Short mmCIF file of C-alpha atoms and ligand atoms in Angstrom, two decimals:
data_model
loop_
_atom_site.label_atom_id
_atom_site.label_comp_id
_atom_site.label_asym_id
_atom_site.label_seq_id
_atom_site.Cartn_x
_atom_site.Cartn_y
_atom_site.Cartn_z
CA PHE A 1367 118.86 -87.70 64.19
CA ILE A 1368 115.21 -88.73 63.40
CA SER A 1369 114.45 -91.49 60.90
CA MET A 1370 112.10 -90.91 57.92
CA ASP A 1371 109.87 -93.79 59.10
CA PHE A 1372 109.41 -92.11 62.45
CA LEU A 1373 108.56 -88.79 60.79
CA THR A 1374 106.01 -90.43 58.45
CA SER A 1375 104.35 -92.30 61.34
CA LEU A 1376 104.22 -89.09 63.38
CA LEU A 1377 102.58 -87.24 60.50
CA VAL A 1378 100.00 -89.99 60.02
CA ILE A 1379 99.17 -89.98 63.77
CA ILE A 1380 98.87 -86.19 63.85
CA SER A 1381 96.56 -86.27 60.81
CA ILE A 1382 94.32 -88.96 62.34
CA VAL A 1383 94.08 -87.07 65.65
CA TRP A 1384 93.31 -83.83 63.77
CA ILE A 1385 90.57 -85.48 61.70
CA CYS A 1386 89.08 -86.97 64.89
CA ILE A 1387 89.09 -83.58 66.62
CA ILE A 1388 87.45 -81.90 63.64
CA SER A 1389 84.79 -84.53 63.16
CA LEU A 1390 83.92 -84.91 66.85
CA SER A 1391 83.73 -81.23 67.73
CA PRO A 1392 80.43 -79.66 66.62
CA ASN A 1393 80.75 -77.64 63.45
CA PRO A 1394 80.38 -74.02 64.61
CA ARG A 1395 78.28 -73.15 61.57
CA ALA A 1396 76.01 -76.18 61.94
CA ARG A 1397 75.71 -75.50 65.65
CA ARG A 1398 74.25 -72.10 64.88
CA LEU A 1399 71.58 -73.35 62.49
CA PRO A 1400 68.13 -72.54 63.92
CA PRO A 1401 66.64 -75.33 66.05
CA GLY A 1402 64.14 -77.72 64.55
CA PRO A 1403 62.72 -81.23 64.72
CA TYR A 1404 64.87 -84.34 64.15
CA GLN A 1405 65.75 -84.69 60.48
CA PHE A 1406 65.37 -88.23 59.13
CA PRO A 1407 68.03 -89.43 56.72
CA ILE A 1408 67.29 -88.55 53.08
CA ILE A 1409 63.67 -87.38 53.56
CA GLY A 1410 64.42 -84.97 56.40
CA ASN A 1411 61.12 -83.49 57.63
CA ILE A 1412 58.96 -84.00 54.53
CA LEU A 1413 56.48 -86.20 56.38
CA GLU A 1414 55.88 -83.45 58.91
CA LEU A 1415 54.40 -81.07 56.34
CA GLY A 1416 51.07 -82.90 56.05
CA PRO A 1417 48.20 -81.68 53.88
CA LYS A 1418 48.11 -78.25 55.61
CA PRO A 1419 51.77 -77.20 55.96
CA HIS A 1420 50.90 -73.73 57.35
CA ARG A 1421 49.17 -75.41 60.33
CA SER A 1422 51.75 -78.18 60.91
CA LEU A 1423 54.67 -75.75 60.73
CA ALA A 1424 52.89 -73.28 63.05
CA LYS A 1425 52.53 -76.12 65.57
CA LEU A 1426 56.19 -77.12 65.24
CA SER A 1427 57.26 -73.47 65.64
CA ARG A 1428 55.50 -73.31 68.98
CA LYS A 1429 57.95 -75.99 70.13
CA TYR A 1430 61.14 -74.90 68.35
CA GLY A 1431 60.73 -71.14 68.21
CA PRO A 1432 60.07 -68.39 65.66
CA VAL A 1433 63.20 -69.22 63.64
CA MET A 1434 63.13 -72.94 62.92
CA SER A 1435 65.09 -75.06 60.49
CA LEU A 1436 63.91 -78.10 58.60
CA LYS A 1437 65.22 -80.25 55.83
CA LEU A 1438 62.79 -81.01 53.03
CA GLY A 1439 64.70 -83.70 51.14
CA SER A 1440 67.79 -81.81 50.04
CA ILE A 1441 66.33 -78.34 50.68
CA THR A 1442 67.28 -76.51 53.85
CA THR A 1443 64.21 -74.57 54.88
CA VAL A 1444 63.94 -71.91 57.56
CA VAL A 1445 60.48 -71.07 58.88
CA ILE A 1446 59.89 -67.61 60.33
CA SER A 1447 56.85 -67.38 62.58
CA SER A 1448 56.80 -64.16 64.60
CA PRO A 1449 56.39 -60.47 63.72
CA GLU A 1450 59.83 -59.67 65.21
CA THR A 1451 61.67 -62.25 63.11
CA ALA A 1452 59.59 -61.42 60.01
CA LYS A 1453 60.76 -57.82 60.44
CA ILE A 1454 64.41 -58.96 60.52
CA VAL A 1455 63.91 -60.97 57.31
CA LEU A 1456 61.74 -58.54 55.34
CA GLN A 1457 63.07 -55.21 56.59
CA THR A 1458 66.47 -55.36 58.35
CA HIS A 1459 67.98 -57.87 55.87
CA ASP A 1460 65.45 -57.27 53.10
CA LEU A 1461 67.96 -57.45 50.23
CA LEU A 1462 69.73 -60.54 51.57
CA PHE A 1463 66.43 -62.42 51.68
CA SER A 1464 64.99 -61.01 48.48
CA SER A 1465 65.68 -63.93 46.13
CA ARG A 1466 63.19 -66.69 45.41
CA LYS A 1467 63.45 -70.46 45.76
CA ILE A 1468 62.31 -71.55 42.32
CA PRO A 1469 59.88 -74.49 42.25
CA ALA A 1470 60.69 -77.06 39.56
CA SER A 1471 57.16 -76.57 38.17
CA VAL A 1472 57.89 -72.89 37.40
CA SER A 1473 61.06 -73.60 35.41
CA ALA A 1474 59.34 -76.54 33.66
CA ALA A 1475 56.66 -74.18 32.32
CA LEU A 1476 58.34 -72.33 29.44
CA GLN A 1477 61.15 -71.30 31.80
CA HIS A 1478 58.79 -68.88 33.47
CA ASP A 1479 61.37 -68.21 36.23
CA LYS A 1480 63.70 -66.52 33.71
CA PHE A 1481 61.16 -63.81 32.80
CA SER A 1482 58.76 -63.56 35.69
CA LEU A 1483 58.28 -60.62 38.04
CA VAL A 1484 57.30 -63.09 40.77
CA TRP A 1485 60.31 -65.41 40.40
CA LEU A 1486 63.23 -63.31 39.13
CA PRO A 1487 65.83 -62.36 41.73
CA VAL A 1488 66.09 -58.67 42.58
CA ASP A 1489 68.07 -57.63 39.49
CA ASN A 1490 67.77 -55.03 36.73
CA GLN A 1491 65.06 -56.93 34.84
CA TRP A 1492 62.99 -57.32 38.04
CA ARG A 1493 63.41 -53.60 38.85
CA LYS A 1494 62.31 -52.68 35.33
CA LEU A 1495 59.16 -54.84 35.52
CA ARG A 1496 58.22 -53.50 38.98
CA LYS A 1497 58.69 -49.94 37.75
CA ILE A 1498 56.53 -50.55 34.67
CA CYS A 1499 53.75 -52.07 36.83
CA LYS A 1500 53.86 -49.23 39.29
CA GLU A 1501 53.88 -46.49 36.68
CA GLN A 1502 51.46 -48.03 34.20
CA MET A 1503 48.99 -49.76 36.47
CA PHE A 1504 49.18 -49.41 40.24
CA SER A 1505 49.91 -45.72 40.86
CA ALA A 1506 47.01 -43.84 42.50
CA ALA A 1507 46.59 -41.72 39.36
CA ARG A 1508 46.40 -44.77 37.05
CA LEU A 1509 43.99 -46.55 39.36
CA ASP A 1510 41.78 -43.48 39.66
CA ALA A 1511 41.74 -43.21 35.87
CA SER A 1512 40.66 -46.83 35.42
CA GLN A 1513 38.02 -46.91 38.17
CA GLY A 1514 35.13 -46.38 35.75
CA LEU A 1515 35.95 -49.75 34.17
CA ARG A 1516 35.82 -51.44 37.55
CA ARG A 1517 32.58 -49.66 38.49
CA GLU A 1518 30.98 -51.20 35.40
CA LYS A 1519 32.12 -54.73 36.37
CA LEU A 1520 30.83 -54.30 39.93
CA GLN A 1521 27.49 -53.20 38.55
CA LYS A 1522 27.43 -56.50 36.62
CA LEU A 1523 28.10 -58.41 39.84
CA ARG A 1524 25.21 -56.57 41.46
CA ASP A 1525 22.91 -57.35 38.52
CA TYR A 1526 23.87 -61.00 38.59
CA VAL A 1527 23.25 -61.34 42.34
CA ARG A 1528 19.96 -59.44 42.00
CA ASP A 1529 18.93 -61.86 39.29
CA CYS A 1530 19.68 -64.80 41.61
CA SER A 1531 17.76 -63.11 44.43
CA GLU A 1532 14.70 -62.65 42.24
CA THR A 1533 14.63 -66.27 41.16
CA GLY A 1534 15.71 -67.64 44.58
CA ARG A 1535 18.78 -69.27 43.03
CA VAL A 1536 21.67 -70.55 45.16
CA LEU A 1537 24.83 -68.57 44.40
CA ASP A 1538 28.37 -69.95 44.43
CA ILE A 1539 29.95 -66.91 46.08
CA GLY A 1540 33.55 -67.95 45.29
CA GLU A 1541 32.69 -68.39 41.63
CA ALA A 1542 30.92 -65.00 41.44
CA ALA A 1543 33.86 -63.33 43.20
CA PHE A 1544 36.36 -65.04 40.89
CA THR A 1545 34.49 -64.00 37.73
CA THR A 1546 34.33 -60.43 39.04
CA ALA A 1547 38.02 -60.39 40.02
CA LEU A 1548 38.95 -61.74 36.59
CA ASN A 1549 36.84 -59.10 34.86
CA LEU A 1550 38.11 -56.28 37.07
CA MET A 1551 41.64 -57.35 36.20
CA SER A 1552 41.00 -57.85 32.50
CA ALA A 1553 39.20 -54.50 32.33
CA THR A 1554 42.19 -52.80 33.94
CA LEU A 1555 44.71 -54.66 31.78
CA PHE A 1556 43.06 -55.16 28.38
CA SER A 1557 39.83 -53.16 28.51
CA VAL A 1558 37.90 -56.36 27.78
CA GLU A 1559 35.66 -58.69 29.72
CA PHE A 1560 37.15 -62.07 30.31
CA ALA A 1561 34.43 -64.25 31.75
CA GLN A 1562 30.66 -64.57 32.15
CA PHE A 1563 28.92 -65.29 35.46
CA GLY A 1564 27.98 -68.92 35.93
CA SER A 1565 29.62 -69.91 32.64
CA ASP A 1566 31.78 -72.95 31.94
CA SER A 1567 34.59 -70.69 30.71
CA SER A 1568 34.73 -68.88 34.04
CA GLN A 1569 34.79 -72.15 35.97
CA GLU A 1570 37.48 -73.48 33.64
CA MET A 1571 39.60 -70.37 34.14
CA LYS A 1572 39.20 -70.73 37.91
CA GLU A 1573 40.45 -74.29 37.66
CA VAL A 1574 43.43 -73.29 35.50
CA VAL A 1575 44.49 -70.51 37.91
CA TRP A 1576 44.07 -72.83 40.89
CA GLY A 1577 46.03 -75.44 38.91
CA VAL A 1578 48.95 -73.01 38.65
CA MET A 1579 48.78 -72.22 42.39
CA LYS A 1580 48.65 -75.92 43.23
CA CYS A 1581 51.53 -76.89 40.93
CA VAL A 1582 53.68 -74.07 42.29
CA GLY A 1583 52.82 -74.34 45.98
CA SER A 1584 52.13 -78.00 46.79
CA PRO A 1585 54.91 -80.16 48.23
CA ASN A 1586 56.72 -81.67 45.23
CA PHE A 1587 59.30 -84.50 45.36
CA ALA A 1588 60.92 -83.08 42.23
CA ASP A 1589 61.86 -80.01 44.35
CA TYR A 1590 63.11 -81.98 47.33
CA PHE A 1591 65.17 -84.42 45.21
CA PRO A 1592 66.25 -82.63 42.00
CA ILE A 1593 67.34 -85.99 40.59
CA LEU A 1594 63.61 -86.81 40.33
CA LYS A 1595 62.84 -83.88 38.02
CA SER A 1596 62.99 -86.02 34.92
CA VAL A 1597 60.74 -88.66 36.52
CA ASP A 1598 58.19 -86.12 37.83
CA PRO A 1599 56.77 -88.70 40.28
CA GLN A 1600 53.60 -86.77 41.16
CA GLY A 1601 52.99 -85.51 37.61
CA ILE A 1602 53.12 -81.92 38.92
CA LEU A 1603 55.56 -80.68 36.26
CA LYS A 1604 53.36 -82.10 33.51
CA ASP A 1605 50.28 -80.39 35.01
CA ALA A 1606 52.21 -77.11 35.31
CA VAL A 1607 53.11 -77.19 31.61
CA ILE A 1608 49.42 -77.72 30.75
CA CYS A 1609 48.05 -74.98 33.06
CA PHE A 1610 50.68 -72.37 32.18
CA GLY A 1611 50.32 -73.34 28.50
CA LYS A 1612 46.56 -72.63 28.53
CA LEU A 1613 47.14 -69.17 29.99
CA PHE A 1614 50.00 -68.36 27.60
CA LYS A 1615 47.72 -69.24 24.68
CA ILE A 1616 45.07 -66.77 25.90
CA PHE A 1617 47.61 -63.96 26.37
CA ASP A 1618 49.20 -64.68 22.98
CA ARG A 1619 45.82 -64.11 21.38
CA PHE A 1620 45.18 -60.86 23.26
CA ILE A 1621 48.61 -59.47 22.50
CA ASN A 1622 48.32 -60.39 18.80
CA GLU A 1623 44.92 -58.72 18.54
CA LYS A 1624 46.26 -55.61 20.27
CA MET A 1625 49.30 -55.52 17.98
CA LYS A 1626 47.04 -55.65 14.91
CA CYS A 1627 44.70 -52.94 16.12
CA ARG A 1628 46.70 -50.24 17.89
CA GLY A 1629 45.34 -47.10 19.52
CA GLY A 1630 42.15 -46.54 21.39
CA ASN A 1631 42.07 -47.90 24.89
CA ASN A 1632 45.31 -46.89 26.47
CA ASP A 1633 45.30 -49.76 28.96
CA LEU A 1634 48.25 -51.63 30.45
CA VAL A 1635 48.78 -53.85 27.41
CA ASP A 1636 48.80 -50.79 25.12
CA ALA A 1637 51.41 -49.20 27.37
CA LEU A 1638 53.52 -52.38 27.35
CA ILE A 1639 53.34 -52.67 23.56
CA ASP A 1640 54.35 -48.97 23.28
CA ILE A 1641 57.43 -49.65 25.38
CA HIS A 1642 58.20 -52.72 23.26
CA GLN A 1643 57.84 -50.84 19.99
CA LYS A 1644 60.07 -48.00 21.15
CA ASP A 1645 62.84 -50.36 22.20
CA GLU A 1646 62.49 -54.09 21.59
CA ALA A 1647 65.42 -54.96 23.81
CA GLN A 1648 63.80 -53.11 26.72
CA LEU A 1649 60.69 -55.30 26.75
CA THR A 1650 60.11 -58.26 24.43
CA ILE A 1651 56.71 -59.73 23.56
CA ASN A 1652 57.75 -62.77 25.55
CA ASP A 1653 58.38 -60.53 28.62
CA ILE A 1654 54.88 -59.07 28.20
CA LYS A 1655 53.30 -62.52 28.01
CA HIS A 1656 55.02 -63.68 31.21
CA LEU A 1657 54.11 -60.44 32.99
CA LEU A 1658 50.43 -60.74 32.09
CA LEU A 1659 50.40 -64.30 33.33
CA ASP A 1660 51.90 -63.19 36.65
CA LEU A 1661 49.43 -60.37 37.13
CA PHE A 1662 46.43 -62.55 36.30
CA VAL A 1663 47.44 -65.48 38.44
CA ALA A 1664 48.67 -63.38 41.37
CA GLY A 1665 45.69 -61.05 41.28
CA SER A 1666 42.63 -63.18 40.64
CA ASP A 1667 42.36 -66.01 43.11
CA THR A 1668 44.03 -64.09 45.96
CA THR A 1669 41.40 -61.37 45.67
CA SER A 1670 38.39 -63.60 45.11
CA GLY A 1671 39.57 -66.07 47.77
CA THR A 1672 39.74 -63.23 50.30
CA VAL A 1673 36.19 -62.14 49.44
CA GLU A 1674 34.95 -65.73 49.75
CA TRP A 1675 36.57 -66.12 53.19
CA ALA A 1676 35.17 -62.75 54.32
CA MET A 1677 31.66 -63.78 53.24
CA THR A 1678 32.12 -67.15 54.97
CA GLU A 1679 33.00 -65.44 58.24
CA LEU A 1680 30.13 -62.97 57.88
CA LEU A 1681 27.62 -65.75 57.22
CA ARG A 1682 28.89 -67.53 60.32
CA ASN A 1683 28.51 -64.29 62.27
CA PRO A 1684 25.19 -62.72 61.18
CA ASP A 1685 25.51 -59.87 63.72
CA LYS A 1686 28.77 -58.75 62.04
CA MET A 1687 27.15 -59.06 58.61
CA SER A 1688 24.34 -56.72 59.64
CA LYS A 1689 26.84 -54.30 61.19
CA VAL A 1690 28.67 -53.98 57.84
CA ARG A 1691 25.40 -53.60 55.98
CA HIS A 1692 24.16 -50.90 58.33
CA GLU A 1693 27.42 -49.01 58.09
CA ILE A 1694 27.26 -49.02 54.28
CA ARG A 1695 23.60 -48.04 54.12
CA ASP A 1696 23.89 -45.36 56.82
CA ILE A 1697 27.01 -43.71 55.43
CA ILE A 1698 26.67 -44.24 51.67
CA GLY A 1699 22.91 -44.59 51.37
CA GLU A 1700 20.48 -47.31 50.34
CA ASN A 1701 20.75 -48.69 46.83
CA LYS A 1702 23.84 -46.64 46.11
CA GLN A 1703 26.98 -48.23 44.76
CA VAL A 1704 30.02 -47.79 47.01
CA GLU A 1705 32.79 -45.90 45.18
CA GLU A 1706 36.53 -46.43 45.65
CA SER A 1707 36.79 -43.01 47.28
CA ASP A 1708 34.19 -44.08 49.90
CA ILE A 1709 36.38 -46.80 51.43
CA PRO A 1710 38.06 -44.55 54.05
CA ARG A 1711 34.57 -43.60 55.31
CA LEU A 1712 33.72 -47.25 56.10
CA PRO A 1713 35.81 -48.23 59.15
CA TYR A 1714 33.85 -51.39 60.00
CA LEU A 1715 34.14 -52.71 56.44
CA GLN A 1716 37.89 -52.07 56.62
CA ALA A 1717 38.08 -53.89 59.96
CA VAL A 1718 36.27 -56.88 58.42
CA VAL A 1719 38.85 -57.02 55.63
CA LYS A 1720 41.74 -56.82 58.12
CA GLU A 1721 40.23 -59.55 60.27
CA THR A 1722 39.82 -61.73 57.18
CA PHE A 1723 43.49 -61.21 56.29
CA ARG A 1724 44.48 -62.10 59.87
CA LEU A 1725 42.61 -65.41 59.84
CA HIS A 1726 42.87 -66.33 56.17
CA PRO A 1727 45.94 -64.74 54.55
CA ALA A 1728 45.79 -65.56 50.84
CA ALA A 1729 49.45 -66.67 50.73
CA PRO A 1730 50.15 -68.20 54.17
CA PHE A 1731 53.94 -68.46 53.55
CA LEU A 1732 54.09 -65.38 51.26
CA VAL A 1733 55.94 -66.48 48.10
CA PRO A 1734 58.98 -68.49 49.28
CA HIS A 1735 62.07 -66.31 49.68
CA MET A 1736 65.70 -67.51 49.51
CA ALA A 1737 68.80 -66.30 51.37
CA ARG A 1738 71.43 -64.81 49.03
CA SER A 1739 74.20 -65.41 51.58
CA ASP A 1740 74.60 -66.66 55.15
CA VAL A 1741 72.55 -64.28 57.30
CA GLU A 1742 72.26 -64.08 61.08
CA VAL A 1743 68.74 -63.99 62.51
CA ASN A 1744 68.18 -64.05 66.29
CA GLY A 1745 71.70 -65.42 66.83
CA TYR A 1746 71.26 -68.28 64.31
CA ILE A 1747 72.67 -68.60 60.83
CA VAL A 1748 70.26 -68.91 57.94
CA PRO A 1749 72.55 -70.53 55.37
CA LYS A 1750 73.02 -69.23 51.83
CA HIS A 1751 70.41 -70.67 49.42
CA ALA A 1752 68.10 -71.77 52.24
CA GLN A 1753 64.42 -71.48 51.41
CA VAL A 1754 62.74 -69.03 53.78
CA LEU A 1755 59.03 -69.39 54.55
CA VAL A 1756 57.44 -66.51 56.45
CA ASN A 1757 54.42 -68.12 58.11
CA VAL A 1758 52.03 -65.16 58.27
CA TRP A 1759 49.19 -67.54 59.02
CA ALA A 1760 50.99 -68.46 62.28
CA SER A 1761 51.41 -64.79 63.32
CA GLY A 1762 47.71 -64.22 62.65
CA ARG A 1763 46.80 -66.99 65.11
CA ASP A 1764 49.45 -66.30 67.75
CA PRO A 1765 47.79 -65.98 71.18
CA SER A 1766 50.68 -63.85 72.47
CA ILE A 1767 49.67 -61.18 69.90
CA TRP A 1768 45.89 -61.52 69.61
CA THR A 1769 43.11 -62.32 72.06
CA ASP A 1770 40.49 -64.94 71.15
CA VAL A 1771 42.66 -65.89 68.19
CA ASP A 1772 40.17 -68.16 66.46
CA LEU A 1773 37.21 -65.80 66.75
CA PHE A 1774 36.20 -63.50 63.91
CA ARG A 1775 36.14 -60.18 65.74
CA PRO A 1776 36.65 -57.18 63.39
CA GLU A 1777 36.15 -54.90 66.43
CA ARG A 1778 39.74 -55.70 67.45
CA PHE A 1779 40.80 -53.33 64.64
CA LEU A 1780 38.63 -50.46 65.88
CA ASN A 1781 38.88 -48.12 68.85
CA GLY A 1782 42.54 -47.23 68.93
CA ASN A 1783 43.70 -50.31 67.03
CA ASP A 1784 42.49 -48.95 63.71
CA GLN A 1785 46.05 -47.82 62.99
CA ILE A 1786 47.20 -51.45 62.51
CA ASP A 1787 47.38 -51.85 58.78
CA PHE A 1788 48.42 -54.46 56.23
CA ARG A 1789 50.68 -52.31 54.06
CA GLY A 1790 53.92 -53.84 55.34
CA LYS A 1791 54.69 -51.68 58.36
CA ASP A 1792 52.90 -53.65 61.09
CA PHE A 1793 54.56 -57.03 61.04
CA GLU A 1794 51.81 -58.77 62.99
CA LEU A 1795 49.60 -58.34 59.88
CA ILE A 1796 51.48 -58.70 56.59
CA PRO A 1797 49.23 -60.64 54.16
CA PHE A 1798 50.91 -58.78 51.26
CA GLY A 1799 54.45 -59.28 52.59
CA ALA A 1800 56.73 -56.32 53.31
CA GLY A 1801 59.93 -54.77 52.02
CA ARG A 1802 61.03 -54.71 48.42
CA ARG A 1803 59.09 -57.85 47.42
CA ILE A 1804 55.82 -56.64 48.89
CA CYS A 1805 52.87 -57.32 46.61
CA PRO A 1806 52.89 -54.61 43.90
CA GLY A 1807 49.15 -55.19 43.33
CA LEU A 1808 48.23 -54.14 46.89
CA PRO A 1809 46.62 -50.82 45.88
CA LEU A 1810 44.42 -52.55 43.30
CA ALA A 1811 43.65 -55.50 45.59
CA HIS A 1812 42.67 -53.06 48.36
CA ARG A 1813 40.09 -51.42 46.12
CA MET A 1814 38.80 -54.68 44.61
CA VAL A 1815 38.31 -56.56 47.91
CA HIS A 1816 36.51 -53.71 49.70
CA LEU A 1817 34.25 -52.96 46.75
CA MET A 1818 33.30 -56.55 45.99
CA LEU A 1819 32.45 -57.11 49.62
CA ALA A 1820 30.50 -53.85 49.86
CA THR A 1821 28.53 -54.83 46.72
CA LEU A 1822 27.63 -58.26 48.12
CA VAL A 1823 26.77 -57.12 51.65
CA GLY A 1824 25.42 -53.59 51.15
CA ASN A 1825 22.79 -54.51 48.59
CA PHE A 1826 21.57 -57.95 49.66
CA GLY A 1827 20.58 -60.07 52.60
CA TRP A 1828 21.95 -63.63 52.60
CA ASN A 1829 20.33 -66.89 53.63
CA LEU A 1830 22.14 -70.15 54.10
CA ILE A 1831 20.98 -73.15 52.11
CA GLU A 1832 17.95 -74.65 53.84
CA GLY A 1833 18.83 -76.79 56.80
CA THR A 1834 22.29 -75.26 57.28
CA LYS A 1835 23.14 -73.34 60.45
CA PRO A 1836 25.93 -70.73 60.59
CA ASN A 1837 28.16 -73.08 62.56
CA ASP A 1838 27.68 -75.86 60.00
CA ILE A 1839 29.50 -73.91 57.28
CA ASP A 1840 32.48 -75.95 56.15
CA MET A 1841 35.75 -74.16 57.01
CA ASP A 1842 38.15 -76.69 55.48
CA GLU A 1843 41.08 -75.22 53.54
CA LYS A 1844 42.94 -76.42 50.46
CA PHE A 1845 46.60 -75.52 50.25
CA GLY A 1846 48.52 -74.48 47.14
CA LEU A 1847 50.65 -71.37 47.00
CA THR A 1848 47.41 -69.78 48.18
CA LEU A 1849 44.93 -70.95 50.77
CA GLN A 1850 41.43 -71.48 49.38
CA LYS A 1851 38.18 -72.77 50.75
CA ALA A 1852 38.05 -76.50 50.09
CA VAL A 1853 34.25 -76.55 49.77
CA PRO A 1854 32.74 -73.66 47.76
CA LEU A 1855 30.61 -71.23 49.76
CA LYS A 1856 27.01 -71.25 48.57
CA ALA A 1857 24.16 -69.07 49.82
CA VAL A 1858 20.92 -67.50 48.61
CA PRO A 1859 20.83 -63.72 48.15
CA VAL A 1860 17.72 -61.85 49.24
CA LYS A 1861 16.64 -58.48 47.89
CA LEU A 1862 16.52 -55.86 50.64
C1 HEM B 3350 53.35 -60.93 45.39
C2 HEM B 3350 49.54 -61.19 48.40
C3 HEM B 3350 46.68 -59.31 44.95
C4 HEM B 3350 50.46 -59.14 41.94
C5 HEM B 3350 52.56 -61.14 46.49
C6 HEM B 3350 53.02 -61.69 47.73
C7 HEM B 3350 51.96 -61.77 48.56
C8 HEM B 3350 50.82 -61.26 47.86
C9 HEM B 3350 51.96 -62.32 49.98
C10 HEM B 3350 54.46 -62.16 48.02
C11 HEM B 3350 55.21 -61.18 48.87
C12 HEM B 3350 56.56 -61.73 49.28
O1 HEM B 3350 57.00 -62.72 48.75
O2 HEM B 3350 57.18 -61.18 50.18
C13 HEM B 3350 48.44 -60.73 47.70
C14 HEM B 3350 47.10 -60.68 48.25
C15 HEM B 3350 46.29 -60.15 47.28
C16 HEM B 3350 47.13 -59.88 46.13
C17 HEM B 3350 46.72 -61.10 49.66
C18 HEM B 3350 44.82 -59.87 47.29
C19 HEM B 3350 44.03 -59.99 48.30
C20 HEM B 3350 47.47 -59.02 43.87
C21 HEM B 3350 47.02 -58.35 42.67
C22 HEM B 3350 48.08 -58.32 41.81
C23 HEM B 3350 49.21 -58.97 42.48
C24 HEM B 3350 45.62 -57.79 42.45
C25 HEM B 3350 48.20 -57.76 40.42
C26 HEM B 3350 47.25 -57.43 39.65
C27 HEM B 3350 51.54 -59.65 42.61
C28 HEM B 3350 52.86 -59.83 42.01
C29 HEM B 3350 53.69 -60.34 43.01
C30 HEM B 3350 52.88 -60.47 44.20
C31 HEM B 3350 53.23 -59.52 40.57
C32 HEM B 3350 55.17 -60.69 42.91
C33 HEM B 3350 56.02 -59.50 43.34
C34 HEM B 3350 57.52 -59.80 43.41
O3 HEM B 3350 57.89 -60.93 43.61
O4 HEM B 3350 58.29 -58.86 43.28
N1 HEM B 3350 51.21 -60.87 46.60
N2 HEM B 3350 48.42 -60.25 46.43
N3 HEM B 3350 48.80 -59.37 43.72
N4 HEM B 3350 51.60 -60.05 43.92
FE1 HEM B 3350 50.03 -60.03 45.19
#
């Protein structure tokens, strides 16, 4: 016969021993988290990000491996830094990694995350918006039909640069590329011209778009500690509301004008309004406004930033600059404008663009993905809701993939390596991402980047500002969601 007291004591002892066993033995799930640096209490690894997170995380990955875990305040973050692991995330488990980690700045700005092609999870609304973009804007047929509009804007770039060359004026190449990108986009979307070269409005627009990138991409304490959202310690949420608000105001005006005066241009906005008028529930005016904002922001400074980096590298490497120029002039002819259909005939120009994407990918971490469930990668568990950063900048500078990693050598993409492409199949070069969230604007970006570069290099010689040598050109970067030149590139065009 056993007393109740004895039974109770036995139960208590068993429970204590059980709790000790559980708490002392490593949690099998935690044990399989990817390796990473020591996580400090509360802040985790925030201090390790530094002002250039793509560089600091690439350095850490060399120590901890191509699947690395960090804690940014309360956010578990997994950093992917090799082509093999990027392929697992973006191809093998594409759907499981297809959601987005929403920055607090995006939801603060008119709840952009609820309507946005960039931030929605892969759901019916996202599929609908992607389909509309593909059918109405980015299909080869649509792009061919709108190329006359872009030809006109490139001619304006050429006239503007010629004007500077005749008067010996110094040109801000990033600003000229941004104005052109903006006008190429607005021509394709609205059939109107958005900005004037060298104008305050163009500069202001550049600052607003960069403001959005900065608010969305810079490290933000309100993301790491959601309790701080209402305090907004760095003022990023407030800035986001201002920058997004300015853009929404512009698109409101365009949409209203289009609604009042229907017919005529048959551009993207006309097509969107048609869809809206046929079935309001299918696409609301609010959806259209958010979509236009996405396309403008995602398409303008990525494209112009790439052209600015390409010109920077070419000015640092005059022999490569003259090689591009000779190719264009030999194959297309002197004083002829390169057409979109000419691009396949210009292999060196294409190699220059690839090399620029390798060294300066516009979005070094892509747009942050998020795991929809626990997923195994390389034997580790990426936990549900973890933020996943694919560090394409790190793959571009990985010495086990590329020789002379820091040198600008477009030739590496010629002679047998010309098959390596950036359309999401070769994971060592994925500046546009891969899989279902690959950049939908790739076909337009491809045309815009090659043609802007061909216009700048094929028609003009370039001199550095007096007293500057090629190696003196400032290469510093500024980090937002995109990676821009910190100091604008300025040079003097010379008529050939
Ligand atoms: C998404 C790169 C130009 C529209 C993206 C992503 C990257 C990217 C890396 C994220 C992919 C991912 O998260 O896996 C670039 C680069 C460009 C460029 C390097 C130019 C050099 C454009 C243009 C447009 C555009 C011209 C439109 C006019 C978008 C949109 C998304 C996106 C809407 C979000 C797609 C989604 O989340 O489903 N882009 N992009 N981009 N891009 Fe681009």
